[in-house]
Coordinates of C-alpha atoms in Angstrom, one line a residue:
M1 CA -12.0 -15.4 4.8
R2 CA -15.6 -14.4 3.9
F3 CA -16.1 -17.9 2.4
I4 CA -15.0 -19.5 5.7
F5 CA -17.5 -17.3 7.6
L6 CA -20.3 -18.2 5.2
F7 CA -19.4 -21.9 5.6
L8 CA -19.4 -21.7 9.4
S9 CA -22.6 -19.8 9.6
V10 CA -24.5 -22.6 8.0
F11 CA -23.6 -24.9 10.9
L12 CA -23.7 -22.4 13.8
F13 CA -26.9 -20.6 12.9
A14 CA -28.8 -23.0 10.6
D15 CA -31.9 -22.8 12.8
M16 CA -31.9 -19.1 13.2
N17 CA -33.3 -16.3 11.1
V18 CA -32.2 -12.9 12.1
N19 CA -33.2 -9.6 10.4
V20 CA -30.5 -7.1 9.6
Y21 CA -31.8 -3.7 8.5
V22 CA -29.3 -2.0 6.3
D23 CA -28.8 1.4 4.8
K24 CA -29.6 1.5 1.0
N25 CA -26.0 2.3 0.2
F26 CA -24.7 -0.8 2.0
K27 CA -23.8 -3.3 -0.7
I28 CA -21.9 -6.1 1.2
E29 CA -23.5 -9.5 1.2
L30 CA -24.3 -11.1 4.6
P31 CA -24.1 -14.7 5.6
K32 CA -27.2 -16.7 4.7
P33 CA -28.9 -17.0 8.2
F34 CA -28.9 -13.2 8.4
I35 CA -31.8 -11.7 6.4
K36 CA -30.9 -8.4 4.8
K37 CA -33.7 -5.9 4.7
E38 CA -33.8 -2.2 3.8
F39 CA -33.7 0.2 6.8
K40 CA -36.8 2.4 7.1
Y41 CA -37.2 3.0 10.8
L42 CA -35.9 1.7 14.1
N43 CA -37.5 -1.4 15.7
K44 CA -36.4 -3.6 18.6
E45 CA -36.2 -6.9 16.7
G46 CA -33.1 -6.9 14.6
F47 CA -29.6 -5.7 13.9
F48 CA -29.0 -2.4 12.0
I49 CA -26.2 -1.4 9.6
L50 CA -26.5 2.4 9.4
S51 CA -24.4 4.9 7.5
Y52 CA -22.3 7.5 9.3
D53 CA -24.8 10.3 8.8
K54 CA -27.2 8.4 11.0
L55 CA -24.8 8.6 14.0
P56 CA -27.1 11.2 15.7
L57 CA -29.9 8.6 15.5
I58 CA -27.7 6.0 17.0
V59 CA -26.5 8.2 19.9
E60 CA -29.9 9.7 20.6
N61 CA -31.6 6.2 20.9
N62 CA -28.7 4.7 22.9
L63 CA -28.2 1.9 20.5
S64 CA -25.4 -0.5 21.3
V65 CA -22.5 -0.3 18.9
I66 CA -21.2 -3.7 17.9
A67 CA -18.7 -2.7 15.1
G68 CA -17.6 0.0 12.8
I69 CA -17.5 -1.0 9.1
G70 CA -15.1 0.6 6.6
H71 CA -13.1 3.9 7.0
L72 CA -14.6 7.2 5.8
K73 CA -12.2 9.5 4.0
T74 CA -13.1 13.1 4.1
Y75 CA -11.1 15.9 2.4
I76 CA -11.8 19.7 2.5
Y77 CA -10.5 21.8 -0.4
T78 CA -10.3 25.5 0.1
H79 CA -8.4 28.7 -0.9
K80 CA -8.7 30.1 2.6
N81 CA -7.7 29.5 6.2
L82 CA -10.2 27.2 8.0
K83 CA -11.3 30.0 10.3
D84 CA -12.2 32.2 7.3
I85 CA -14.5 29.7 5.7
K86 CA -18.1 30.8 5.6
V87 CA -19.8 28.7 2.9
I88 CA -19.0 25.0 2.4
G89 CA -20.3 22.7 -0.4
N90 CA -21.4 19.1 0.2
A91 CA -20.5 19.1 3.9
N92 CA -21.0 15.7 5.6
L93 CA -21.5 15.0 9.3
P94 CA -17.7 15.0 10.2
V95 CA -17.2 18.3 8.5
K96 CA -20.3 19.8 10.3
I97 CA -18.9 18.5 13.6
M98 CA -15.6 20.1 12.9
F99 CA -17.0 23.5 11.9
N100 CA -19.4 23.5 14.8
V101 CA -16.3 24.2 16.9
I102 CA -14.7 26.7 14.5
G103 CA -17.6 29.0 13.9
D104 CA -20.8 29.9 12.0
V105 CA -20.8 28.3 8.6
K106 CA -23.4 27.9 5.8
Y107 CA -23.8 24.5 4.1
I108 CA -25.0 24.1 0.5
D109 CA -25.1 21.5 -2.3
S110 CA -22.6 22.4 -5.0
S111 CA -20.0 21.2 -7.5
I112 CA -16.3 21.4 -8.0
E113 CA -16.9 24.0 -10.7
D114 CA -18.7 26.2 -8.2
F115 CA -15.6 26.0 -6.0
K116 CA -13.2 26.7 -8.9
Q117 CA -15.3 29.8 -9.8
N118 CA -15.1 31.0 -6.1
K119 CA -18.9 30.7 -5.6
I120 CA -18.1 28.9 -2.3
D121 CA -15.3 29.0 0.1
A122 CA -14.7 25.2 0.4
I123 CA -15.9 21.9 -1.0
V124 CA -15.9 18.5 0.7
L125 CA -14.9 15.4 -1.3
N126 CA -14.3 11.7 -0.4
K127 CA -11.2 11.3 -2.6
K128 CA -8.2 13.3 -3.5
V129 CA -8.2 15.3 -6.7
Y130 CA -6.0 18.0 -8.1
I131 CA -7.4 21.5 -7.8
K132 CA -4.9 24.3 -8.6
D133 CA -3.8 26.5 -5.7
A134 CA -6.2 24.9 -3.3
F135 CA -5.3 23.8 0.3
L136 CA -6.2 20.2 1.1
Y137 CA -7.3 19.2 4.7
D138 CA -7.6 15.5 5.6
L139 CA -9.9 15.2 8.5
D140 CA -8.0 12.1 9.7
N141 CA -5.1 14.5 10.6
F142 CA -7.5 16.4 12.9
G143 CA -8.4 13.2 14.8
I144 CA -11.9 13.2 13.2
E145 CA -12.1 9.5 12.1
F146 CA -15.5 8.1 11.1
N147 CA -16.6 4.7 9.7
K148 CA -18.7 4.4 6.6
F149 CA -21.3 2.2 8.4
Y150 CA -22.0 1.1 12.0
L151 CA -23.4 -2.3 13.1
V152 CA -25.8 -1.6 16.0
A153 CA -28.7 -3.0 17.9
Y154 CA -30.9 -2.3 20.9
K155 CA -29.3 -3.7 24.1
D156 CA -32.2 -6.1 24.9
F157 CA -32.1 -7.6 21.5
L158 CA -28.3 -7.9 21.7
N159 CA -28.5 -9.8 25.0
K160 CA -30.8 -12.4 23.3
Y161 CA -28.5 -12.8 20.2
K162 CA -25.0 -12.4 21.6
D163 CA -23.6 -15.4 19.6
A164 CA -25.0 -14.0 16.4
A165 CA -23.7 -10.5 17.2
S166 CA -20.3 -11.9 17.9
F167 CA -20.3 -13.8 14.7
L168 CA -21.5 -10.8 12.7
S169 CA -19.0 -8.5 14.3
A170 CA -16.1 -10.9 13.4
Y171 CA -17.4 -11.0 9.8
F172 CA -16.3 -7.4 9.2
P173 CA -12.7 -6.1 9.6
K174 CA -12.1 -4.4 12.9
A175 CA -12.3 -0.6 12.8
K176 CA -12.2 2.2 15.3
T177 CA -15.4 3.8 16.5
N178 CA -14.8 5.6 19.8
S179 CA -13.8 9.0 18.4
S180 CA -16.8 9.3 16.1
L181 CA -19.2 8.5 18.9
I182 CA -17.7 11.0 21.3
L183 CA -17.6 13.7 18.6
T184 CA -21.2 13.1 17.6
G185 CA -22.3 13.3 21.3
Y186 CA -20.4 16.6 21.6
Y187 CA -22.2 17.8 18.4
L188 CA -25.5 16.9 19.9
K189 CA -24.6 18.6 23.2
R190 CA -24.8 15.5 25.2
K191 CA -22.1 13.4 26.9
V192 CA -21.5 9.9 25.5
N193 CA -20.6 7.3 28.0
I194 CA -18.6 4.8 26.0
S195 CA -19.1 2.0 28.5
S196 CA -22.8 2.3 28.2
I197 CA -23.1 2.7 24.4
Y198 CA -20.9 -0.3 23.9
D199 CA -22.0 -3.7 25.1
D200 CA -19.2 -5.0 27.4
M201 CA -18.5 -7.8 25.0
F202 CA -17.7 -5.5 22.1
K203 CA -16.2 -2.5 23.9
E204 CA -12.8 -1.4 22.6
V205 CA -10.3 -1.6 25.4
V206 CA -7.9 1.1 24.4
A207 CA -5.5 0.4 27.2
K208 CA -5.1 -3.3 26.4
K209 CA -1.5 -4.4 26.0
L210 CA -0.5 -6.2 22.8
K211 CA 0.7 -9.7 23.4
V212 CA 4.1 -10.1 21.6
A213 CA 5.3 -13.7 21.3
V214 CA 8.9 -14.6 20.7
T215 CA 10.9 -17.9 20.9
P216 CA 14.1 -17.6 23.0
Y217 CA 15.8 -20.2 20.7
W218 CA 16.7 -18.2 17.7
P219 CA 20.0 -16.5 18.5
P220 CA 21.2 -13.8 18.0
F221 CA 17.7 -12.5 17.1
D222 CA 15.8 -13.9 20.1
L223 CA 17.7 -15.4 23.0
E224 CA 17.5 -15.6 26.8
V225 CA 20.6 -14.4 28.7
H226 CA 20.5 -14.7 32.5
G227 CA 16.7 -14.8 32.5
E228 CA 16.4 -11.7 30.2
L229 CA 15.1 -11.8 26.6
K230 CA 17.4 -10.0 24.2
G231 CA 18.8 -10.1 20.7
I232 CA 18.7 -8.3 17.4
G233 CA 15.0 -8.9 16.8
I234 CA 14.0 -8.0 20.4
D235 CA 16.0 -4.8 20.3
F236 CA 14.5 -3.8 16.9
W237 CA 11.0 -4.5 18.3
K238 CA 11.6 -2.3 21.3
L239 CA 12.8 0.5 19.1
I240 CA 9.8 0.1 16.7
A241 CA 7.3 -0.1 19.6
K242 CA 8.8 3.0 21.2
K243 CA 8.6 5.0 17.9
A244 CA 5.0 3.8 17.3
E245 CA 4.0 4.4 21.0
L246 CA 2.7 0.9 21.5
D247 CA 1.9 -0.7 24.9
Y248 CA 2.9 -4.4 24.9
E249 CA 4.0 -7.4 26.9
I250 CA 6.5 -10.0 25.6
V251 CA 5.5 -13.6 26.0
S252 CA 8.2 -16.3 25.7
E253 CA 7.0 -19.3 23.7
P254 CA 9.7 -22.1 23.2
I255 CA 8.1 -23.7 20.1
W256 CA 7.8 -21.6 16.9
I257 CA 4.8 -23.5 15.5
K258 CA 2.8 -22.6 18.7
I259 CA 3.5 -18.9 18.0
L260 CA 2.1 -19.2 14.5
N261 CA -1.0 -21.1 15.9
G262 CA -1.3 -18.5 18.6
I263 CA -1.5 -15.7 16.0
K264 CA -4.1 -17.8 14.1
E265 CA -6.2 -18.3 17.2
K266 CA -5.8 -14.7 18.4
K267 CA -4.0 -15.9 21.6
Y268 CA -1.1 -13.7 20.5
D269 CA -1.2 -10.3 18.7
I270 CA 2.2 -10.0 17.3
T271 CA 5.5 -11.8 16.6
P272 CA 8.2 -9.4 15.6
N273 CA 10.9 -11.4 13.9
T274 CA 9.7 -13.4 10.9
S275 CA 8.9 -13.0 7.2
S276 CA 5.8 -13.3 5.1
T277 CA 5.0 -16.5 3.2
P278 CA 1.9 -17.3 1.1
D279 CA 0.4 -19.6 3.8
R280 CA 1.0 -17.1 6.6
K281 CA -0.7 -14.3 4.6
K282 CA -4.0 -16.3 4.9
Y283 CA -4.3 -15.5 8.6
A284 CA -1.9 -12.7 9.3
I285 CA -0.6 -9.3 8.0
F286 CA 3.0 -8.1 7.8
S287 CA 4.8 -4.9 8.3
K288 CA 7.3 -3.6 5.8
P289 CA 10.8 -5.2 6.3
Y290 CA 13.0 -3.4 8.8
V291 CA 16.3 -5.3 8.1
E292 CA 17.4 -8.2 5.9
F293 CA 20.1 -10.9 5.8
P294 CA 21.1 -13.7 3.4
L295 CA 20.5 -17.4 4.2
A296 CA 23.6 -19.5 4.8
I297 CA 24.3 -23.2 5.0
A298 CA 26.9 -24.7 7.3
C299 CA 28.1 -28.2 7.0
R300 CA 30.5 -30.6 8.8
N301 CA 34.1 -30.2 7.7
D302 CA 34.6 -33.9 7.0
L303 CA 32.2 -33.8 4.0
D304 CA 33.1 -33.3 0.4
I305 CA 30.2 -31.1 -0.7
K306 CA 30.7 -29.0 -3.9
S307 CA 27.2 -27.7 -4.4
I308 CA 23.8 -27.5 -2.6
D309 CA 22.6 -30.3 -4.7
D310 CA 25.2 -32.6 -3.1
I311 CA 23.7 -32.2 0.4
Q312 CA 22.0 -35.5 1.4
S313 CA 20.4 -34.2 4.6
L314 CA 19.7 -30.6 5.6
A315 CA 18.6 -29.8 9.1
V316 CA 16.0 -26.9 9.5
G317 CA 13.9 -25.3 12.1
Y318 CA 10.4 -26.7 11.4
H319 CA 8.1 -24.1 9.8
Y320 CA 10.9 -21.5 10.0
T321 CA 11.0 -19.1 7.1
A322 CA 14.4 -20.6 6.0
H323 CA 12.7 -24.0 5.8
K324 CA 9.9 -22.6 3.5
M325 CA 12.4 -20.6 1.3
M326 CA 14.7 -23.6 0.8
K327 CA 11.8 -26.0 0.0
Q328 CA 10.5 -23.5 -2.6
H329 CA 13.8 -23.5 -4.4
Y330 CA 15.1 -26.9 -3.6
P331 CA 12.0 -29.2 -3.1
Y332 CA 14.0 -32.3 -3.8
L333 CA 16.4 -32.0 -0.9
N334 CA 16.0 -34.3 2.2
Y335 CA 15.0 -31.9 5.0
V336 CA 15.4 -33.0 8.6
P337 CA 13.0 -30.9 10.7
A338 CA 13.9 -29.8 14.2
K339 CA 11.9 -27.9 16.9
S340 CA 14.3 -25.0 16.7
V341 CA 17.5 -24.0 14.8
I342 CA 19.5 -24.8 18.0
D343 CA 18.1 -28.4 17.8
A344 CA 19.0 -28.4 14.0
F345 CA 22.6 -27.6 14.9
E346 CA 22.6 -30.5 17.4
L347 CA 21.5 -32.8 14.6
V348 CA 24.5 -31.8 12.5
K349 CA 26.9 -31.9 15.5
N350 CA 25.7 -35.5 16.3
K351 CA 26.0 -36.5 12.6
K352 CA 22.2 -37.0 12.2
A353 CA 22.3 -34.4 9.4
Q354 CA 25.1 -33.2 7.1
C355 CA 24.2 -29.4 7.1
V356 CA 22.0 -26.8 8.6
V357 CA 20.4 -23.7 7.1
D358 CA 19.3 -20.4 8.6
V359 CA 20.0 -16.7 8.5
L360 CA 23.7 -15.8 8.3
P361 CA 24.0 -14.1 11.8
T362 CA 22.4 -17.2 13.4
I363 CA 24.7 -19.6 11.6
V364 CA 27.8 -17.6 12.7
W365 CA 26.5 -17.3 16.3
L366 CA 25.7 -21.0 16.6
M367 CA 28.9 -22.2 15.0
N368 CA 30.6 -20.8 18.1
Q369 CA 28.3 -22.6 20.4
N370 CA 28.5 -25.9 18.6
N371 CA 32.2 -26.2 18.1
I372 CA 33.5 -24.1 15.2
G373 CA 36.3 -26.5 14.5
S374 CA 34.0 -29.2 13.2
M375 CA 31.8 -27.0 10.9
R376 CA 32.2 -24.3 8.4
I377 CA 29.9 -22.1 6.2
F378 CA 29.8 -23.8 2.8
F379 CA 27.3 -21.6 1.0
K380 CA 25.8 -18.1 1.3
T381 CA 22.6 -18.5 -0.7
P382 CA 21.2 -15.8 -3.0
F383 CA 17.9 -15.8 -0.9
T384 CA 17.4 -12.9 1.4
F385 CA 15.5 -13.2 4.6
K386 CA 13.6 -9.9 5.2
L387 CA 12.7 -9.5 8.8
Q388 CA 9.1 -8.2 9.3
V389 CA 6.6 -7.8 12.1
M390 CA 3.8 -10.4 11.9
L391 CA 0.3 -9.3 13.2
R392 CA -3.1 -10.7 13.6
K393 CA -5.1 -9.9 10.4
D394 CA -7.5 -7.6 12.2
L395 CA -4.7 -5.3 13.6
I396 CA -4.5 -3.0 10.5
D397 CA -4.3 0.2 12.6
V398 CA -1.4 -1.2 14.5
K399 CA 0.4 -2.3 11.3
Q400 CA 0.1 1.2 9.9
K401 CA 1.7 2.6 13.1
I402 CA 4.5 0.1 12.9
D403 CA 5.2 0.8 9.2
K404 CA 5.5 4.5 10.0
A405 CA 7.8 3.7 12.9
I406 CA 10.0 1.6 10.6
D407 CA 10.3 4.5 8.2
K408 CA 11.7 6.5 11.1
I409 CA 14.6 4.1 12.0
S410 CA 17.9 5.6 10.9
V411 CA 20.8 3.8 9.4
F412 CA 22.8 4.6 12.5
E413 CA 20.1 3.0 14.7
K414 CA 20.1 -0.2 12.6
N415 CA 23.9 -0.5 12.6
K416 CA 24.0 0.1 16.4
I417 CA 21.7 -2.8 17.1
I418 CA 23.3 -5.2 14.6
S419 CA 26.9 -4.4 15.5
Q420 CA 26.1 -4.9 19.3
Y421 CA 25.4 -8.6 18.7
I422 CA 28.0 -9.3 16.0
G423 CA 30.6 -8.1 18.5
E424 CA 29.1 -9.7 21.6
K425 CA 31.2 -12.2 23.7
I426 CA 29.7 -15.7 23.6
Y427 CA 30.3 -18.2 26.4
I428 CA 31.3 -21.6 25.1
K429 CA 30.4 -24.8 26.9
E430 CA 33.8 -26.6 26.5
D431 CA 36.6 -27.7 28.8
K432 CA 39.1 -25.0 29.9
F433 CA 41.7 -25.5 27.2
S434 CA 39.4 -26.0 24.2
G435 CA 37.1 -23.3 25.4
W436 CA 39.8 -20.6 25.3
F437 CA 41.2 -22.0 22.1
Y438 CA 37.9 -21.7 20.3
F439 CA 37.1 -18.4 21.9
I440 CA 40.4 -17.0 20.5
I441 CA 39.6 -18.4 17.0
F442 CA 36.1 -17.1 17.2
T443 CA 37.3 -13.6 18.3
L444 CA 39.7 -13.4 15.4
I445 CA 36.8 -14.3 13.0
L446 CA 34.6 -11.7 14.6
I447 CA 37.4 -9.1 14.2
T448 CA 37.6 -10.0 10.5
I449 CA 33.9 -9.8 10.1
F450 CA 33.9 -6.5 12.0
I451 CA 36.6 -5.0 9.8
F452 CA 34.8 -6.2 6.7
I453 CA 31.5 -4.6 7.8
K454 CA 33.2 -1.4 8.8
A455 CA 34.9 -1.2 5.5
K456 CA 31.6 -1.8 3.7
V457 CA 29.8 0.7 5.9
Y458 CA 32.6 3.3 5.3
K459 CA 32.4 2.7 1.5
E460 CA 28.6 3.1 1.6
K461 CA 28.9 6.3 3.8
S462 CA 31.3 7.8 1.3
E463 CA 29.1 7.1 -1.7
F464 CA 25.5 7.3 -0.3
D465 CA 23.4 9.8 1.5
A466 CA 22.7 8.4 5.0
L467 CA 19.1 9.7 5.2
T468 CA 17.8 8.8 1.7
Q469 CA 20.1 5.9 0.9
I470 CA 20.7 7.3 -2.6
Y471 CA 24.0 8.6 -4.1
N472 CA 25.4 11.7 -2.3
R473 CA 26.5 14.8 -4.2
G474 CA 30.1 13.8 -4.5
T475 CA 29.2 10.4 -6.0
I476 CA 26.6 11.7 -8.4
E477 CA 29.0 14.4 -9.7
K478 CA 31.6 11.8 -10.4
I479 CA 29.0 9.6 -12.2
L480 CA 27.8 12.7 -14.3
N481 CA 31.3 13.5 -15.3
K482 CA 32.0 9.9 -16.3
K483 CA 28.7 9.5 -18.3
I484 CA 29.1 12.8 -20.2
K485 CA 32.5 11.5 -21.4
E486 CA 31.0 8.2 -22.5
T487 CA 27.6 8.9 -24.0
D488 CA 24.6 11.2 -24.8
G489 CA 21.8 11.5 -22.3
S490 CA 19.7 13.8 -20.2
L491 CA 19.6 15.3 -16.8
I492 CA 16.6 16.0 -14.4
F493 CA 17.2 18.5 -11.5
F494 CA 14.3 19.0 -9.1
D495 CA 13.5 20.2 -5.6
I496 CA 10.6 20.1 -3.1
D497 CA 8.3 23.1 -3.2
H498 CA 8.1 25.1 0.0
F499 CA 10.1 22.5 1.9
K500 CA 11.2 25.0 4.5
N501 CA 7.5 25.3 5.6
I502 CA 7.5 21.6 6.4
N503 CA 10.5 21.9 8.7
D504 CA 9.2 25.1 10.3
N505 CA 5.6 23.9 10.8
Y506 CA 6.1 20.1 11.5
G507 CA 9.7 19.8 12.6
H508 CA 12.9 18.4 11.1
E509 CA 11.9 14.8 11.9
K510 CA 8.8 15.2 9.6
G511 CA 11.0 16.8 7.0
D512 CA 13.5 13.9 7.1
L513 CA 10.6 11.5 6.7
V514 CA 9.4 13.4 3.6
L515 CA 12.9 13.3 2.1
A516 CA 13.4 9.6 2.7
S517 CA 9.9 8.6 1.5
L518 CA 10.3 10.8 -1.7
A519 CA 13.7 9.2 -2.5
R520 CA 12.2 5.7 -2.2
I521 CA 9.2 6.7 -4.5
I522 CA 11.5 8.3 -7.1
Q523 CA 13.9 5.3 -7.1
K524 CA 11.0 2.9 -7.8
N525 CA 9.8 5.0 -10.7
I526 CA 12.9 5.6 -12.8
R527 CA 14.7 3.3 -15.1
S528 CA 17.1 0.7 -13.8
S529 CA 19.8 2.3 -16.0
D530 CA 19.3 5.8 -14.4
Y531 CA 21.4 7.3 -11.5
F532 CA 19.6 9.1 -8.7
G533 CA 21.3 11.3 -6.1
R534 CA 20.7 13.9 -3.5
W535 CA 22.4 17.2 -4.5
G536 CA 21.8 18.8 -1.1
G537 CA 19.0 19.8 1.2
E538 CA 15.8 19.2 -0.8
E539 CA 17.5 19.2 -4.2
F540 CA 17.9 16.0 -6.2
V541 CA 19.5 14.9 -9.5
I542 CA 18.6 12.1 -11.9
I543 CA 21.1 11.1 -14.7
L544 CA 19.5 9.4 -17.6
P545 CA 22.2 7.9 -19.9
Q546 CA 21.2 7.5 -23.6
A547 CA 17.8 9.1 -22.9
P548 CA 16.8 11.9 -25.4
Y549 CA 15.3 15.1 -24.1
E550 CA 11.7 14.1 -25.0
I551 CA 11.9 10.9 -23.0
A552 CA 13.5 12.6 -20.0
Y553 CA 10.8 15.3 -20.1
K554 CA 8.0 12.6 -20.1
I555 CA 9.7 10.8 -17.1
A556 CA 10.0 14.1 -15.2
E557 CA 6.3 14.8 -15.8
K558 CA 5.4 11.3 -14.6
L559 CA 7.4 11.8 -11.4
R560 CA 5.8 15.1 -10.8
K561 CA 2.3 13.6 -11.0
I562 CA 3.2 10.6 -8.8
I563 CA 4.6 12.9 -6.0
E564 CA 1.6 15.3 -6.3
Q565 CA -0.8 12.3 -5.7
T566 CA 1.1 10.7 -2.8
D567 CA 0.1 11.2 0.8
F568 CA 3.3 11.8 2.8
D569 CA 2.1 10.8 6.3
G570 CA -0.8 13.4 6.1
L571 CA 1.1 15.9 4.0
N572 CA 0.7 16.7 0.3
I573 CA 3.8 18.0 -1.4
T574 CA 4.8 19.0 -4.9
I575 CA 8.1 19.2 -6.8
S576 CA 9.4 21.5 -9.5
L577 CA 11.7 20.0 -12.1
G578 CA 14.2 21.2 -14.7
V579 CA 15.2 19.0 -17.7
S580 CA 18.1 19.3 -20.1
E581 CA 20.0 17.0 -22.4
F582 CA 23.8 16.5 -22.9
K583 CA 26.0 15.3 -25.7
K584 CA 29.0 13.1 -25.4
G585 CA 32.0 15.3 -24.5
D586 CA 29.9 18.3 -23.2
N587 CA 31.2 20.5 -20.4
P588 CA 29.5 19.2 -17.1
E589 CA 29.4 22.7 -15.7
V590 CA 27.5 24.0 -18.7
V591 CA 25.1 21.1 -18.5
L592 CA 24.4 21.7 -14.8
K593 CA 24.0 25.4 -15.4
K594 CA 21.4 24.7 -18.1
V595 CA 19.3 22.3 -16.0
D596 CA 19.5 24.6 -13.0
E597 CA 18.1 27.5 -15.2
A598 CA 15.3 25.2 -16.3
L599 CA 14.5 24.4 -12.6
Y600 CA 14.6 28.1 -11.8
E601 CA 12.1 28.8 -14.6
A602 CA 9.8 26.0 -13.2
K603 CA 9.8 27.6 -9.7
N604 CA 9.3 31.1 -11.0
S605 CA 6.3 30.0 -13.2
G606 CA 4.3 28.8 -10.2
R607 CA 6.0 25.6 -9.1
N608 CA 4.7 22.0 -9.4
Q609 CA 5.7 21.9 -13.1
V610 CA 8.4 20.8 -15.5
K611 CA 10.5 23.1 -17.6
G612 CA 13.2 22.2 -20.0
K613 CA 16.2 23.5 -22.0
K614 CA 17.7 21.5 -24.7

């Protein structure tokens, strides 16, 4: 992206030399027509890139703010309550603004060692470190968000060089600036009028609605029913937007490629039902997946097709993710592009293509619309389509909100949305006799699918914990009894330190988020041969078949450090772990008692540590 800006700047501003006076700590290179000079004092002929500690200078001189650059991380470590802090080491401007509200505080230059030796009450750092028994306060959680640098200029200069200012603003990733300006004005005991400190052309419009583009021709994800947009994807987006507290308007765009181009050209902000591909990542960012389905291929019944390689013509929605995934794995197939997957089905129905490929729910839905008697599903591919929200590349803050919202979607909420459309009646455009005939057949198929899904869900519910998606206590006990009969190994038993405080202080929804996030992190950092389950509440068990005690202890210590260093949506948590080993044929109750005693010892020794009993 930077290369593109540098390339364009040569043509757009070739005859222009503009000074940019930068703070000495600013190391980013600027496009060639902009002459980078060290900042010494303010003058009215140039842009300025000033560090956050010069915000008072910016506010006092009524400089126009064009862009914030980078996000400043500020952490306060202390052994006291905030209101009891009297001496702070290495305080920066955001900290001084915060304590200006709390009370009278002394600021001095000091080191971490001074803090550890209790020479000061608190110390300010720009990164997270481990300091025993210290409280950690992240200023972002108090709404005190600052940028590392600010791109500013005098208003008269800005009016003369608006094109250059616009170009330079777009050169840096978009970042929030409002809160830091208001807080600085409060600190200086003067009101900051955002509309005056921003030039109109660069002012953040907080109330602006996000433009969310969807195509109504991808059933059952996006479709139009009696003039209303609905579907699996639409309903998921509404749920995500509600949890993320986003204001938006949905725009219906019939052609998918126009949505992609609209994201590129910033005509649209978001499209909620797609998947990341290497080419799309060049101009967009993506949320974490919120649901996934396999790709399926449906073909005409009159064809003798034994494998995917036998397909002579495969209809696809042009530039759809299914198209890209199939081309990646089967580049030699003859693909017949269509404007939409509905048009792709028409190609098969009219014998202009042999088969069609898309996500399994779409294939099932459209087979009903396109005469189920003439087509059937030949292959369910091993490729999984992961539904994600696609955003303009500069909407990083919105992406973070969406990711957090996705984490809050429960299994029940997912099943409710999906089952609503799997079981929905579909109207068939056939004559009276064949319409009812196919409707009955389709209904029987839906009932079969519904029973299969319910059976699968019931099995998953009986084996897995609904919140964390790992084994529940009943299942993990059965696995432990089986493994102890078969082999030697080890057991890790752990729980979250002071978990009750999280529920009491932040609510059970926050507690559930911590449990689910922790389970995902642990699952990613254990061996593929290990078994991980929730024992109950905040207690968890890991079974490590064929792992000697020493290996299990190292794994437990690794997990402890990972959890300690992870930010759980603004919370820092720790875990205490017990480790023991078992031999083939041991009594499971004795093994569990031994590992429970080890955990008890870890908690009684100060928590956030590993203890073991061979």
